[in-house]
PDB file of C-alpha atoms in Angstrom:
ATOM      1  CA  MET Q 317     -41.504   6.414  -4.184  1.00  0.00           C
ATOM      2  CA  SER Q 318     -37.833   5.370  -5.154  1.00  0.00           C
ATOM      3  CA  LEU Q 319     -35.725   8.164  -6.777  1.00  0.00           C
ATOM      4  CA  LEU Q 320     -35.703   5.751  -9.417  1.00  0.00           C
ATOM      5  CA  LYS Q 321     -38.890   5.774 -10.461  1.00  0.00           C
ATOM      6  CA  ARG Q 322     -39.020   9.245  -9.919  1.00  0.00           C
ATOM      7  CA  ILE Q 323     -36.813   9.791 -12.853  1.00  0.00           C
ATOM      8  CA  PRO Q 324     -38.987   8.658 -15.685  1.00  0.00           C
ATOM      9  CA  LEU Q 325     -41.843  10.802 -14.418  1.00  0.00           C
ATOM     10  CA  PHE Q 326     -39.436  14.088 -13.947  1.00  0.00           C
ATOM     11  CA  VAL Q 327     -38.758  13.368 -17.657  1.00  0.00           C
ATOM     12  CA  LEU Q 328     -42.209  13.086 -18.658  1.00  0.00           C
ATOM     13  CA  ARG Q 329     -43.709  15.732 -16.565  1.00  0.00           C
ATOM     14  CA  LEU Q 330     -40.704  18.146 -18.314  1.00  0.00           C
ATOM     15  CA  LEU Q 331     -41.701  17.130 -21.915  1.00  0.00           C
ATOM     16  CA  ALA Q 332     -45.360  17.623 -20.786  1.00  0.00           C
ATOM     17  CA  LEU Q 333     -44.478  21.510 -19.671  1.00  0.00           C
ATOM     18  CA  GLY Q 334     -42.494  21.958 -22.927  1.00  0.00           C
ATOM     19  CA  ALA Q 335     -45.566  21.026 -25.123  1.00  0.00           C
ATOM     20  CA  THR Q 336     -48.159  22.784 -22.809  1.00  0.00           C
ATOM     21  CA  VAL Q 337     -45.865  25.896 -22.740  1.00  0.00           C
ATOM     22  CA  SER Q 338     -45.833  25.722 -26.558  1.00  0.00           C
ATOM     23  CA  ALA Q 339     -48.941  24.857 -26.990  1.00  0.00           C
ATOM     24  CA  THR Q 340     -50.080  28.126 -25.180  1.00  0.00           C
ATOM     25  CA  ALA Q 341     -47.666  30.381 -26.628  1.00  0.00           C
ATOM     26  CA  ILE Q 342     -48.410  29.191 -30.707  1.00  0.00           C
ATOM     27  CA  MET Q 343     -52.204  29.556 -30.038  1.00  0.00           C
ATOM     28  CA  ILE Q 344     -51.985  33.429 -28.323  1.00  0.00           C
ATOM     29  CA  THR Q 345     -49.633  34.227 -31.643  1.00  0.00           C
ATOM     30  CA  SER Q 346     -51.818  32.974 -33.967  1.00  0.00           C
ATOM     31  CA  ARG Q 347     -53.123  36.297 -35.644  1.00  0.00           C
ATOM     32  CA  ASP Q 348     -53.565  36.843 -39.543  1.00  0.00           C
ATOM     33  CA  THR Q 349     -55.565  39.134 -41.286  1.00  0.00           C
ATOM     34  CA  ALA Q 350     -57.014  39.202 -45.019  1.00  0.00           C
ATOM     35  CA  ASP Q 351     -59.514  41.449 -47.225  1.00  0.00           C
ATOM     36  CA  VAL Q 352     -62.533  39.960 -47.889  1.00  0.00           C
ATOM     37  CA  LEU Q 353     -64.665  42.171 -50.249  1.00  0.00           C
ATOM     38  CA  SER Q 354     -63.077  44.869 -49.291  1.00  0.00           C
ATOM     39  CA  MET Q 355     -63.694  44.431 -45.429  1.00  0.00           C
ATOM     40  CA  LYS Q 356     -60.769  43.949 -43.341  1.00  0.00           C
ATOM     41  CA  PHE Q 357     -61.066  40.845 -41.387  1.00  0.00           C
ATOM     42  CA  GLU Q 358     -58.560  39.629 -38.386  1.00  0.00           C
ATOM     43  CA  ALA Q 359     -58.650  36.112 -37.299  1.00  0.00           C
ATOM     44  CA  LYS Q 360     -57.338  35.784 -33.828  1.00  0.00           C
ATOM     45  CA  PHE Q 361     -57.552  33.273 -31.228  1.00  0.00           C
ATOM     46  CA  SER Q 362     -59.745  35.411 -28.616  1.00  0.00           C
ATOM     47  CA  ASN Q 363     -62.317  35.442 -31.647  1.00  0.00           C
ATOM     48  CA  SER Q 364     -63.534  32.016 -30.355  1.00  0.00           C
ATOM     49  CA  PRO Q 365     -64.191  30.940 -26.878  1.00  0.00           C
ATOM     50  CA  THR Q 366     -62.828  27.477 -27.909  1.00  0.00           C
ATOM     51  CA  PHE Q 367     -59.619  28.782 -28.358  1.00  0.00           C
ATOM     52  CA  LYS Q 368     -59.716  30.910 -25.037  1.00  0.00           C
ATOM     53  CA  TYR Q 369     -60.384  27.659 -23.278  1.00  0.00           C
ATOM     54  CA  PHE Q 370     -57.424  25.871 -25.133  1.00  0.00           C
ATOM     55  CA  VAL Q 371     -55.279  28.988 -23.654  1.00  0.00           C
ATOM     56  CA  ILE Q 372     -56.646  28.776 -20.111  1.00  0.00           C
ATOM     57  CA  VAL Q 373     -56.348  24.598 -20.184  1.00  0.00           C
ATOM     58  CA  ASN Q 374     -53.231  24.509 -21.238  1.00  0.00           C
ATOM     59  CA  ALA Q 375     -51.838  27.775 -19.155  1.00  0.00           C
ATOM     60  CA  ILE Q 376     -53.288  26.183 -16.212  1.00  0.00           C
ATOM     61  CA  ALA Q 377     -51.721  22.441 -17.399  1.00  0.00           C
ATOM     62  CA  SER Q 378     -48.201  24.287 -17.455  1.00  0.00           C
ATOM     63  CA  GLY Q 379     -48.404  26.056 -13.957  1.00  0.00           C
ATOM     64  CA  TYR Q 380     -49.154  22.543 -12.743  1.00  0.00           C
ATOM     65  CA  THR Q 381     -46.448  20.792 -14.147  1.00  0.00           C
ATOM     66  CA  LEU Q 382     -44.267  23.152 -13.399  1.00  0.00           C
ATOM     67  CA  ILE Q 383     -44.903  23.063  -9.915  1.00  0.00           C
ATOM     68  CA  LEU Q 384     -44.693  19.427  -9.614  1.00  0.00           C
ATOM     69  CA  LEU Q 385     -41.427  19.683 -11.631  1.00  0.00           C
ATOM     70  CA  PHE Q 386     -39.767  21.977  -8.666  1.00  0.00           C
ATOM     71  CA  PHE Q 387     -41.422  21.139  -5.656  1.00  0.00           C
ATOM     72  CA  PRO Q 388     -42.062  17.114  -5.836  1.00  0.00           C
ATOM     73  CA  ALA Q 389     -44.956  16.199  -3.458  1.00  0.00           C
ATOM     74  CA  LYS Q 390     -44.094  13.872  -0.671  1.00  0.00           C
ATOM     75  CA  SER Q 391     -44.573   9.953  -1.166  1.00  0.00           C
ATOM     76  CA  SER Q 392     -47.955  10.495   0.845  1.00  0.00           C
ATOM     77  CA  CYS Q 393     -49.552  13.203  -1.434  1.00  0.00           C
ATOM     78  CA  GLY Q 394     -48.849  10.559  -4.281  1.00  0.00           C
ATOM     79  CA  HIS Q 395     -52.982   9.602  -4.638  1.00  0.00           C
ATOM     80  CA  PHE Q 396     -53.937  13.251  -4.455  1.00  0.00           C
ATOM     81  CA  ILE Q 397     -51.475  13.719  -7.272  1.00  0.00           C
ATOM     82  CA  LEU Q 398     -52.689  10.855  -8.946  1.00  0.00           C
ATOM     83  CA  VAL Q 399     -56.541  12.318  -9.153  1.00  0.00           C
ATOM     84  CA  LEU Q 400     -55.021  15.971  -9.881  1.00  0.00           C
ATOM     85  CA  ASP Q 401     -53.053  14.591 -13.231  1.00  0.00           C
ATOM     86  CA  LEU Q 402     -56.049  12.660 -14.215  1.00  0.00           C
ATOM     87  CA  ILE Q 403     -58.315  15.841 -13.781  1.00  0.00           C
ATOM     88  CA  ILE Q 404     -55.684  17.591 -15.867  1.00  0.00           C
ATOM     89  CA  ALA Q 405     -55.477  14.718 -18.468  1.00  0.00           C
ATOM     90  CA  LEU Q 406     -59.243  15.079 -19.005  1.00  0.00           C
ATOM     91  CA  LEU Q 407     -58.916  19.099 -18.874  1.00  0.00           C
ATOM     92  CA  LEU Q 408     -56.171  18.610 -21.466  1.00  0.00           C
ATOM     93  CA  ASP Q 409     -58.384  15.925 -23.568  1.00  0.00           C
ATOM     94  CA  SER Q 410     -61.419  18.385 -23.590  1.00  0.00           C
ATOM     95  CA  SER Q 411     -59.599  20.996 -25.065  1.00  0.00           C
ATOM     96  CA  ILE Q 412     -57.669  19.564 -28.213  1.00  0.00           C
ATOM     97  CA  SER Q 413     -61.223  18.104 -29.041  1.00  0.00           C
ATOM     98  CA  ALA Q 414     -62.986  21.248 -28.632  1.00  0.00           C
ATOM     99  CA  CYS Q 415     -60.431  22.877 -30.940  1.00  0.00           C
ATOM    100  CA  LEU Q 416     -60.114  19.945 -33.126  1.00  0.00           C
ATOM    101  CA  ALA Q 417     -64.131  20.335 -33.507  1.00  0.00           C
ATOM    102  CA  ILE Q 418     -63.894  24.120 -34.657  1.00  0.00           C
ATOM    103  CA  GLY Q 419     -60.810  23.759 -36.512  1.00  0.00           C
ATOM    104  CA  GLN Q 420     -62.359  21.045 -38.804  1.00  0.00           C
ATOM    105  CA  VAL Q 421     -65.092  23.765 -39.529  1.00  0.00           C
ATOM    106  CA  GLY Q 422     -62.721  26.271 -40.117  1.00  0.00           C
ATOM    107  CA  LYS Q 423     -60.560  24.212 -42.651  1.00  0.00           C
ATOM    108  CA  LYS Q 424     -63.841  22.207 -44.299  1.00  0.00           C
ATOM    109  CA  GLY Q 425     -66.715  24.367 -43.077  1.00  0.00           C
ATOM    110  CA  ASN Q 426     -70.129  22.964 -43.113  1.00  0.00           C
ATOM    111  CA  SER Q 427     -72.570  23.462 -46.013  1.00  0.00           C
ATOM    112  CA  HIS Q 428     -75.566  22.312 -44.388  1.00  0.00           C
ATOM    113  CA  ALA Q 429     -75.271  24.974 -41.597  1.00  0.00           C
ATOM    114  CA  GLY Q 430     -74.229  27.741 -44.105  1.00  0.00           C
ATOM    115  CA  TRP Q 431     -70.692  28.071 -42.323  1.00  0.00           C
ATOM    116  CA  LEU Q 432     -68.430  28.742 -44.856  1.00  0.00           C
ATOM    117  CA  PRO Q 433     -64.421  27.272 -44.461  1.00  0.00           C
ATOM    118  CA  ILE Q 434     -62.225  30.081 -43.379  1.00  0.00           C
ATOM    119  CA  CYS Q 435     -58.852  29.022 -43.692  1.00  0.00           C
ATOM    120  CA  GLY Q 436     -58.328  29.966 -47.158  1.00  0.00           C
ATOM    121  CA  GLN Q 437     -58.520  33.706 -46.173  1.00  0.00           C
ATOM    122  CA  VAL Q 438     -56.354  33.345 -43.455  1.00  0.00           C
ATOM    123  CA  PRO Q 439     -53.906  30.473 -43.508  1.00  0.00           C
ATOM    124  CA  LYS Q 440     -51.242  31.594 -41.217  1.00  0.00           C
ATOM    125  CA  PHE Q 441     -53.845  31.942 -38.286  1.00  0.00           C
ATOM    126  CA  CYS Q 442     -54.597  28.486 -39.166  1.00  0.00           C
ATOM    127  CA  ASP Q 443     -51.296  26.596 -39.589  1.00  0.00           C
ATOM    128  CA  HIS Q 444     -50.698  28.383 -35.898  1.00  0.00           C
ATOM    129  CA  ILE Q 445     -53.908  26.648 -34.871  1.00  0.00           C
ATOM    130  CA  THR Q 446     -52.554  23.407 -36.210  1.00  0.00           C
ATOM    131  CA  GLY Q 447     -49.551  23.674 -34.486  1.00  0.00           C
ATOM    132  CA  ALA Q 448     -51.129  24.651 -31.340  1.00  0.00           C
ATOM    133  CA  LEU Q 449     -53.297  21.739 -31.940  1.00  0.00           C
ATOM    134  CA  ILE Q 450     -49.973  19.320 -32.272  1.00  0.00           C
ATOM    135  CA  SER Q 451     -48.432  20.720 -29.146  1.00  0.00           C
ATOM    136  CA  GLY Q 452     -51.587  20.151 -27.214  1.00  0.00           C
ATOM    137  CA  PHE Q 453     -52.143  16.516 -28.272  1.00  0.00           C
ATOM    138  CA  VAL Q 454     -48.442  15.930 -27.343  1.00  0.00           C
ATOM    139  CA  ALA Q 455     -48.860  16.596 -23.812  1.00  0.00           C
ATOM    140  CA  ALA Q 456     -52.482  15.117 -23.719  1.00  0.00           C
ATOM    141  CA  ILE Q 457     -50.504  11.536 -24.805  1.00  0.00           C
ATOM    142  CA  ILE Q 458     -47.452  12.417 -21.857  1.00  0.00           C
ATOM    143  CA  TYR Q 459     -50.109  12.884 -19.259  1.00  0.00           C
ATOM    144  CA  PHE Q 460     -51.752   9.715 -20.330  1.00  0.00           C
ATOM    145  CA  LEU Q 461     -48.799   8.053 -20.034  1.00  0.00           C
ATOM    146  CA  ILE Q 462     -47.763   9.640 -16.654  1.00  0.00           C
ATOM    147  CA  LEU Q 463     -51.004   8.189 -15.331  1.00  0.00           C
ATOM    148  CA  LEU Q 464     -49.986   4.846 -16.974  1.00  0.00           C
ATOM    149  CA  TYR Q 465     -46.865   5.124 -15.282  1.00  0.00           C
ATOM    150  CA  SER Q 466     -48.398   6.207 -12.008  1.00  0.00           C
ATOM    151  CA  LEU Q 467     -51.127   3.689 -12.095  1.00  0.00           C
ATOM    152  CA  HIS Q 468     -48.220   1.145 -12.839  1.00  0.00           C
ATOM    153  CA  ASN Q 469     -46.431   1.796  -9.977  1.00  0.00           C
ATOM    154  CA  LEU Q 470     -49.318   1.493  -7.544  1.00  0.00           C
ATOM    155  CA  MET Q 471     -50.207  -1.404  -9.318  1.00  0.00           C
ATOM    156  CA  ASN Q 472     -46.675  -3.028  -8.513  1.00  0.00           C
ATOM    157  CA  LEU Q 473     -47.421  -2.295  -5.228  1.00  0.00           C
ATOM    158  CA  PHE Q 474     -50.502  -3.673  -5.286  1.00  0.00           C
ATOM    159  CA  THR Q 475     -49.394  -7.150  -6.453  1.00  0.00           C
ATOM    160  CA  ILE Q 476     -46.041  -6.922  -3.804  1.00  0.00           C
ATOM    161  CA  SER Q 477     -49.289  -6.686  -1.012  1.00  0.00           C
ATOM    162  CA  GLN Q 478     -50.490  -9.852  -2.463  1.00  0.00           C
ATOM    163  CA  ASP Q 479     -47.509 -12.375  -2.234  1.00  0.00           C
TER     164      ASP Q 479
ATOM    165  CA  MET D 871     -62.473  -7.524  -5.201  1.00  0.00           C
ATOM    166  CA  SER D 872     -65.452  -8.582  -2.490  1.00  0.00           C
ATOM    167  CA  LEU D 873     -68.713  -8.475  -3.768  1.00  0.00           C
ATOM    168  CA  LEU D 874     -69.483  -5.572  -1.057  1.00  0.00           C
ATOM    169  CA  LYS D 875     -67.079  -3.214  -3.321  1.00  0.00           C
ATOM    170  CA  ARG D 876     -68.218  -4.730  -6.743  1.00  0.00           C
ATOM    171  CA  ILE D 877     -71.848  -3.354  -5.617  1.00  0.00           C
ATOM    172  CA  PRO D 878     -71.232   0.664  -6.043  1.00  0.00           C
ATOM    173  CA  LEU D 879     -69.408  -0.320  -9.324  1.00  0.00           C
ATOM    174  CA  PHE D 880     -72.189  -2.516 -10.768  1.00  0.00           C
ATOM    175  CA  VAL D 881     -74.864   0.361  -9.612  1.00  0.00           C
ATOM    176  CA  LEU D 882     -72.231   3.116 -11.556  1.00  0.00           C
ATOM    177  CA  ARG D 883     -71.732   1.155 -14.405  1.00  0.00           C
ATOM    178  CA  LEU D 884     -75.293   0.529 -14.877  1.00  0.00           C
ATOM    179  CA  LEU D 885     -76.124   4.333 -14.594  1.00  0.00           C
ATOM    180  CA  ALA D 886     -73.738   4.927 -17.295  1.00  0.00           C
ATOM    181  CA  LEU D 887     -74.978   2.568 -19.443  1.00  0.00           C
ATOM    182  CA  GLY D 888     -78.355   4.198 -19.159  1.00  0.00           C
ATOM    183  CA  ALA D 889     -76.662   7.818 -19.736  1.00  0.00           C
ATOM    184  CA  THR D 890     -74.305   6.534 -22.641  1.00  0.00           C
ATOM    185  CA  VAL D 891     -77.352   4.729 -24.256  1.00  0.00           C
ATOM    186  CA  SER D 892     -79.824   7.853 -23.769  1.00  0.00           C
ATOM    187  CA  ALA D 893     -77.053  10.359 -25.413  1.00  0.00           C
ATOM    188  CA  THR D 894     -76.883   7.818 -28.051  1.00  0.00           C
ATOM    189  CA  ALA D 895     -80.299   7.592 -28.965  1.00  0.00           C
ATOM    190  CA  ILE D 896     -81.068  10.951 -28.310  1.00  0.00           C
ATOM    191  CA  MET D 897     -78.551  12.051 -30.517  1.00  0.00           C
ATOM    192  CA  ILE D 898     -79.784   9.718 -33.497  1.00  0.00           C
ATOM    193  CA  THR D 899     -83.460  10.807 -32.967  1.00  0.00           C
ATOM    194  CA  SER D 900     -82.342  14.773 -33.283  1.00  0.00           C
ATOM    195  CA  ARG D 901     -83.842  15.933 -36.590  1.00  0.00           C
ATOM    196  CA  ASP D 902     -85.862  19.174 -37.591  1.00  0.00           C
ATOM    197  CA  THR D 903     -86.142  21.047 -40.968  1.00  0.00           C
ATOM    198  CA  ALA D 904     -86.850  24.528 -41.928  1.00  0.00           C
ATOM    199  CA  ASP D 905     -87.342  26.695 -44.894  1.00  0.00           C
ATOM    200  CA  VAL D 906     -84.808  29.707 -45.337  1.00  0.00           C
ATOM    201  CA  LEU D 907     -85.473  31.735 -48.270  1.00  0.00           C
ATOM    202  CA  SER D 908     -87.733  29.396 -49.684  1.00  0.00           C
ATOM    203  CA  MET D 909     -84.840  26.687 -49.507  1.00  0.00           C
ATOM    204  CA  LYS D 910     -85.674  23.572 -47.577  1.00  0.00           C
ATOM    205  CA  PHE D 911     -83.037  22.627 -45.004  1.00  0.00           C
ATOM    206  CA  GLU D 912     -83.087  19.834 -42.746  1.00  0.00           C
ATOM    207  CA  ALA D 913     -80.748  19.511 -39.584  1.00  0.00           C
ATOM    208  CA  LYS D 914     -79.444  16.292 -38.587  1.00  0.00           C
ATOM    209  CA  PHE D 915     -76.445  14.515 -36.838  1.00  0.00           C
ATOM    210  CA  SER D 916     -75.074  13.031 -39.752  1.00  0.00           C
ATOM    211  CA  ASN D 917     -74.332  16.300 -41.368  1.00  0.00           C
ATOM    212  CA  SER D 918     -71.526  17.240 -38.982  1.00  0.00           C
ATOM    213  CA  PRO D 919     -68.418  14.565 -38.462  1.00  0.00           C
ATOM    214  CA  THR D 920     -68.442  15.878 -34.507  1.00  0.00           C
ATOM    215  CA  PHE D 921     -71.828  14.667 -33.988  1.00  0.00           C
ATOM    216  CA  LYS D 922     -71.462  11.412 -35.859  1.00  0.00           C
ATOM    217  CA  TYR D 923     -67.991  10.831 -33.178  1.00  0.00           C
ATOM    218  CA  PHE D 924     -70.128  11.453 -30.434  1.00  0.00           C
ATOM    219  CA  VAL D 925     -72.479   8.724 -31.354  1.00  0.00           C
ATOM    220  CA  ILE D 926     -69.827   6.258 -32.014  1.00  0.00           C
ATOM    221  CA  VAL D 927     -67.815   7.270 -28.829  1.00  0.00           C
ATOM    222  CA  ASN D 928     -71.093   6.627 -26.788  1.00  0.00           C
ATOM    223  CA  ALA D 929     -72.492   3.504 -28.796  1.00  0.00           C
ATOM    224  CA  ILE D 930     -68.680   2.360 -27.758  1.00  0.00           C
ATOM    225  CA  ALA D 931     -69.097   2.833 -24.288  1.00  0.00           C
ATOM    226  CA  SER D 932     -72.336   1.397 -24.013  1.00  0.00           C
ATOM    227  CA  GLY D 933     -71.192  -1.855 -25.398  1.00  0.00           C
ATOM    228  CA  TYR D 934     -68.456  -1.545 -23.426  1.00  0.00           C
ATOM    229  CA  THR D 935     -70.320  -0.765 -20.268  1.00  0.00           C
ATOM    230  CA  LEU D 936     -72.803  -3.768 -21.175  1.00  0.00           C
ATOM    231  CA  ILE D 937     -70.047  -6.344 -21.369  1.00  0.00           C
ATOM    232  CA  LEU D 938     -68.843  -5.335 -18.170  1.00  0.00           C
ATOM    233  CA  LEU D 939     -72.034  -5.117 -16.289  1.00  0.00           C
ATOM    234  CA  PHE D 940     -73.095  -8.652 -17.367  1.00  0.00           C
ATOM    235  CA  PHE D 941     -69.698 -10.501 -17.311  1.00  0.00           C
ATOM    236  CA  PRO D 942     -67.911  -9.460 -14.784  1.00  0.00           C
ATOM    237  CA  ALA D 943     -64.194  -9.608 -14.920  1.00  0.00           C
ATOM    238  CA  LYS D 944     -62.056 -11.833 -12.818  1.00  0.00           C
ATOM    239  CA  SER D 945     -59.791  -9.831 -10.240  1.00  0.00           C
ATOM    240  CA  SER D 946     -56.602 -10.694 -11.847  1.00  0.00           C
ATOM    241  CA  CYS D 947     -58.262  -8.052 -14.875  1.00  0.00           C
ATOM    242  CA  GLY D 948     -58.657  -5.451 -12.550  1.00  0.00           C
ATOM    243  CA  HIS D 949     -55.696  -3.324 -13.436  1.00  0.00           C
ATOM    244  CA  PHE D 950     -56.661  -4.010 -17.113  1.00  0.00           C
ATOM    245  CA  ILE D 951     -59.976  -3.113 -16.617  1.00  0.00           C
ATOM    246  CA  LEU D 952     -58.991   0.546 -14.878  1.00  0.00           C
ATOM    247  CA  VAL D 953     -56.979   1.302 -18.242  1.00  0.00           C
ATOM    248  CA  LEU D 954     -59.887   0.735 -20.296  1.00  0.00           C
ATOM    249  CA  ASP D 955     -62.406   2.581 -17.886  1.00  0.00           C
ATOM    250  CA  LEU D 956     -59.746   5.478 -18.083  1.00  0.00           C
ATOM    251  CA  ILE D 957     -59.849   5.501 -22.017  1.00  0.00           C
ATOM    252  CA  ILE D 958     -63.635   5.194 -21.762  1.00  0.00           C
ATOM    253  CA  ALA D 959     -63.759   8.232 -19.679  1.00  0.00           C
ATOM    254  CA  LEU D 960     -61.228  10.282 -22.118  1.00  0.00           C
ATOM    255  CA  LEU D 961     -63.406   9.789 -25.251  1.00  0.00           C
ATOM    256  CA  LEU D 962     -66.516  10.865 -23.573  1.00  0.00           C
ATOM    257  CA  ASP D 963     -64.499  13.641 -22.157  1.00  0.00           C
ATOM    258  CA  SER D 964     -63.317  14.466 -25.627  1.00  0.00           C
ATOM    259  CA  SER D 965     -66.910  13.617 -27.380  1.00  0.00           C
ATOM    260  CA  ILE D 966     -68.719  16.173 -25.223  1.00  0.00           C
ATOM    261  CA  SER D 967     -66.122  19.024 -25.558  1.00  0.00           C
ATOM    262  CA  ALA D 968     -66.435  18.525 -29.629  1.00  0.00           C
ATOM    263  CA  CYS D 969     -69.757  18.886 -29.846  1.00  0.00           C
ATOM    264  CA  LEU D 970     -70.215  21.469 -27.203  1.00  0.00           C
ATOM    265  CA  ALA D 971     -67.816  23.353 -29.210  1.00  0.00           C
ATOM    266  CA  ILE D 972     -69.818  22.872 -32.331  1.00  0.00           C
ATOM    267  CA  GLY D 973     -72.714  23.796 -30.161  1.00  0.00           C
ATOM    268  CA  GLN D 974     -71.900  26.829 -29.069  1.00  0.00           C
ATOM    269  CA  VAL D 975     -71.163  28.252 -33.142  1.00  0.00           C
ATOM    270  CA  GLY D 976     -74.610  26.642 -33.403  1.00  0.00           C
ATOM    271  CA  LYS D 977     -76.018  28.677 -30.981  1.00  0.00           C
ATOM    272  CA  LYS D 978     -74.367  31.654 -30.735  1.00  0.00           C
ATOM    273  CA  GLY D 979     -72.539  31.751 -33.998  1.00  0.00           C
ATOM    274  CA  ASN D 980     -69.221  33.318 -34.761  1.00  0.00           C
ATOM    275  CA  SER D 981     -69.439  37.088 -36.196  1.00  0.00           C
ATOM    276  CA  HIS D 982     -65.740  37.286 -36.829  1.00  0.00           C
ATOM    277  CA  ALA D 983     -65.674  33.983 -39.078  1.00  0.00           C
ATOM    278  CA  GLY D 984     -69.015  35.026 -40.448  1.00  0.00           C
ATOM    279  CA  TRP D 985     -70.888  31.794 -38.896  1.00  0.00           C
ATOM    280  CA  LEU D 986     -74.535  32.716 -38.133  1.00  0.00           C
ATOM    281  CA  PRO D 987     -76.201  30.440 -35.637  1.00  0.00           C
ATOM    282  CA  ILE D 988     -78.829  28.136 -36.965  1.00  0.00           C
ATOM    283  CA  CYS D 989     -80.450  27.497 -33.693  1.00  0.00           C
ATOM    284  CA  GLY D 990     -83.286  29.991 -34.626  1.00  0.00           C
ATOM    285  CA  GLN D 991     -84.338  28.012 -37.745  1.00  0.00           C
ATOM    286  CA  VAL D 992     -84.204  24.685 -36.193  1.00  0.00           C
ATOM    287  CA  PRO D 993     -84.691  24.549 -32.137  1.00  0.00           C
ATOM    288  CA  LYS D 994     -86.081  20.645 -31.921  1.00  0.00           C
ATOM    289  CA  PHE D 995     -82.340  20.085 -33.224  1.00  0.00           C
ATOM    290  CA  CYS D 996     -80.839  22.095 -30.858  1.00  0.00           C
ATOM    291  CA  ASP D 997     -82.823  20.824 -27.980  1.00  0.00           C
ATOM    292  CA  HIS D 998     -81.857  17.169 -28.913  1.00  0.00           C
ATOM    293  CA  ILE D 999     -78.153  18.212 -29.282  1.00  0.00           C
ATOM    294  CA  THR D1000     -78.510  19.485 -25.554  1.00  0.00           C
ATOM    295  CA  GLY D1001     -80.450  16.799 -24.296  1.00  0.00           C
ATOM    296  CA  ALA D1002     -77.950  14.411 -26.132  1.00  0.00           C
ATOM    297  CA  LEU D1003     -74.954  16.847 -24.295  1.00  0.00           C
ATOM    298  CA  ILE D1004     -76.559  16.303 -20.917  1.00  0.00           C
ATOM    299  CA  SER D1005     -76.487  12.589 -21.166  1.00  0.00           C
ATOM    300  CA  GLY D1006     -72.993  12.683 -22.199  1.00  0.00           C
ATOM    301  CA  PHE D1007     -72.041  14.593 -19.492  1.00  0.00           C
ATOM    302  CA  VAL D1008     -73.639  12.816 -17.140  1.00  0.00           C
ATOM    303  CA  ALA D1009     -71.618   9.525 -18.467  1.00  0.00           C
ATOM    304  CA  ALA D1010     -68.290  11.355 -18.644  1.00  0.00           C
ATOM    305  CA  ILE D1011     -69.015  12.347 -14.567  1.00  0.00           C
ATOM    306  CA  ILE D1012     -69.853   8.355 -14.001  1.00  0.00           C
ATOM    307  CA  TYR D1013     -67.112   7.246 -15.442  1.00  0.00           C
ATOM    308  CA  PHE D1014     -64.955   9.765 -13.713  1.00  0.00           C
ATOM    309  CA  LEU D1015     -66.556   8.684 -10.245  1.00  0.00           C
ATOM    310  CA  ILE D1016     -65.849   4.943 -11.492  1.00  0.00           C
ATOM    311  CA  LEU D1017     -62.341   5.919 -11.755  1.00  0.00           C
ATOM    312  CA  LEU D1018     -62.026   7.679  -8.743  1.00  0.00           C
ATOM    313  CA  TYR D1019     -63.961   4.681  -6.779  1.00  0.00           C
ATOM    314  CA  SER D1020     -61.245   1.972  -8.844  1.00  0.00           C
ATOM    315  CA  LEU D1021     -58.270   4.310  -7.577  1.00  0.00           C
ATOM    316  CA  HIS D1022     -59.513   4.337  -4.190  1.00  0.00           C
ATOM    317  CA  ASN D1023     -59.268   0.643  -3.966  1.00  0.00           C
ATOM    318  CA  LEU D1024     -56.327   0.192  -4.975  1.00  0.00           C
ATOM    319  CA  MET D1025     -55.110   2.836  -2.707  1.00  0.00           C
ATOM    320  CA  ASN D1026     -56.359   1.022   0.172  1.00  0.00           C
ATOM    321  CA  LEU D1027     -54.901  -1.650  -1.098  1.00  0.00           C
ATOM    322  CA  PHE D1028     -51.089   0.165  -1.103  1.00  0.00           C
ATOM    323  CA  THR D1029     -52.107   1.850   2.094  1.00  0.00           C
ATOM    324  CA  ILE D1030     -52.841  -1.822   3.795  1.00  0.00           C
ATOM    325  CA  SER D1031     -49.246  -3.237   2.108  1.00  0.00           C
ATOM    326  CA  GLN D1032     -47.571  -0.142   3.595  1.00  0.00           C
ATOM    327  CA  ASP D1033     -48.775  -0.785   7.235  1.00  0.00           C
TER     328      ASP D1033
END
C-alpha cells in the first residue's frame, strides 16, 4: 500500500484510538450513589456483566489500534489485518448494542418484567454510561469506515487487474 | 465470479436463510403466562424493544438473503453486495448481543439494580428466547463465513494481480 493511501488509515486509526480509550475511561469512572428507602445504593460499571464486557472490548480495541498505529504492518499482512479489523468492528458493535439494551432498561425500565428504571436515582451514573456509549458508537463508526476504506483499496486493485 | 465459486456462497446463504427465518419465527412465537401474587403476568417478545429489534433485524436479513438466493447479482455488483453483507453481519451481531444482555438479566436478574430474574416464572418464554438466540447466533456465524469467503475470493484476485 502506498504512503498516500496509508495516511487516511492512520488518521482513522488515531480517531478510533481516541474514541475507544475515551469509552473505556468514561465507563470505568461511572459511579454514583443514592439513598433509596434509607438503604445506600451504589451504582458502578462492575455491577453489570454487560458493562464489564463493554470495558474489556474497548480495552482490546484500544490495544489493537495502538499496536497498528505505531507498528504498521507490512503490505503482505494486509489481508490478515482486514480480517482482524472486521473482528474488532463486530466486537465494538456487539458491546454497544448490549449496553444500549441494558441502558434502555435502566432509563425506561420494563413494567412487564417488573424492572424499575434506575436513572432517576443515579443520574450521574447514567450520564457517564451515555457518554461511554457515544464514544463507543463513534469508535464503531470509525472502524466501519476503516473497513470500507480497506475494501475500497482492495477493490481498486481488483479493478486494475481486470483492465 | 465463476459458478464453482458461487456454489459455497449459495449453500452458506441457504443456511443463513434457514437460521434467520428460524430465529424470527421462534422469537415471535415466544409466549408464556404466569400467576404472580394472584396477578396474571404474560411474557411475550413484544414487551421488550430489544426483542422487537431482534425480530426486525432477522426479518430484514431473511428478506435480503432470500433476494440474493433467487436473484444472484451480476459480478459487477459484487463489491456492493460485500458491503451489504457486512451491514447485515453487523446488524445480526448487534441484535444478538442486545438480546443476550437482556436475556442475562432475565435469567440471573441484577441485584444491584433491583431487577429480579423472570425465567423462574415463565420458563417456556425463556426457552424460546434461548432458541431464538441460538438460531440468531448461527446466522451471524454464517454471515461472518460469507464475508470471509467473499474477502478470500477478492484477495485471490488481488494476489494474481501482484504476480
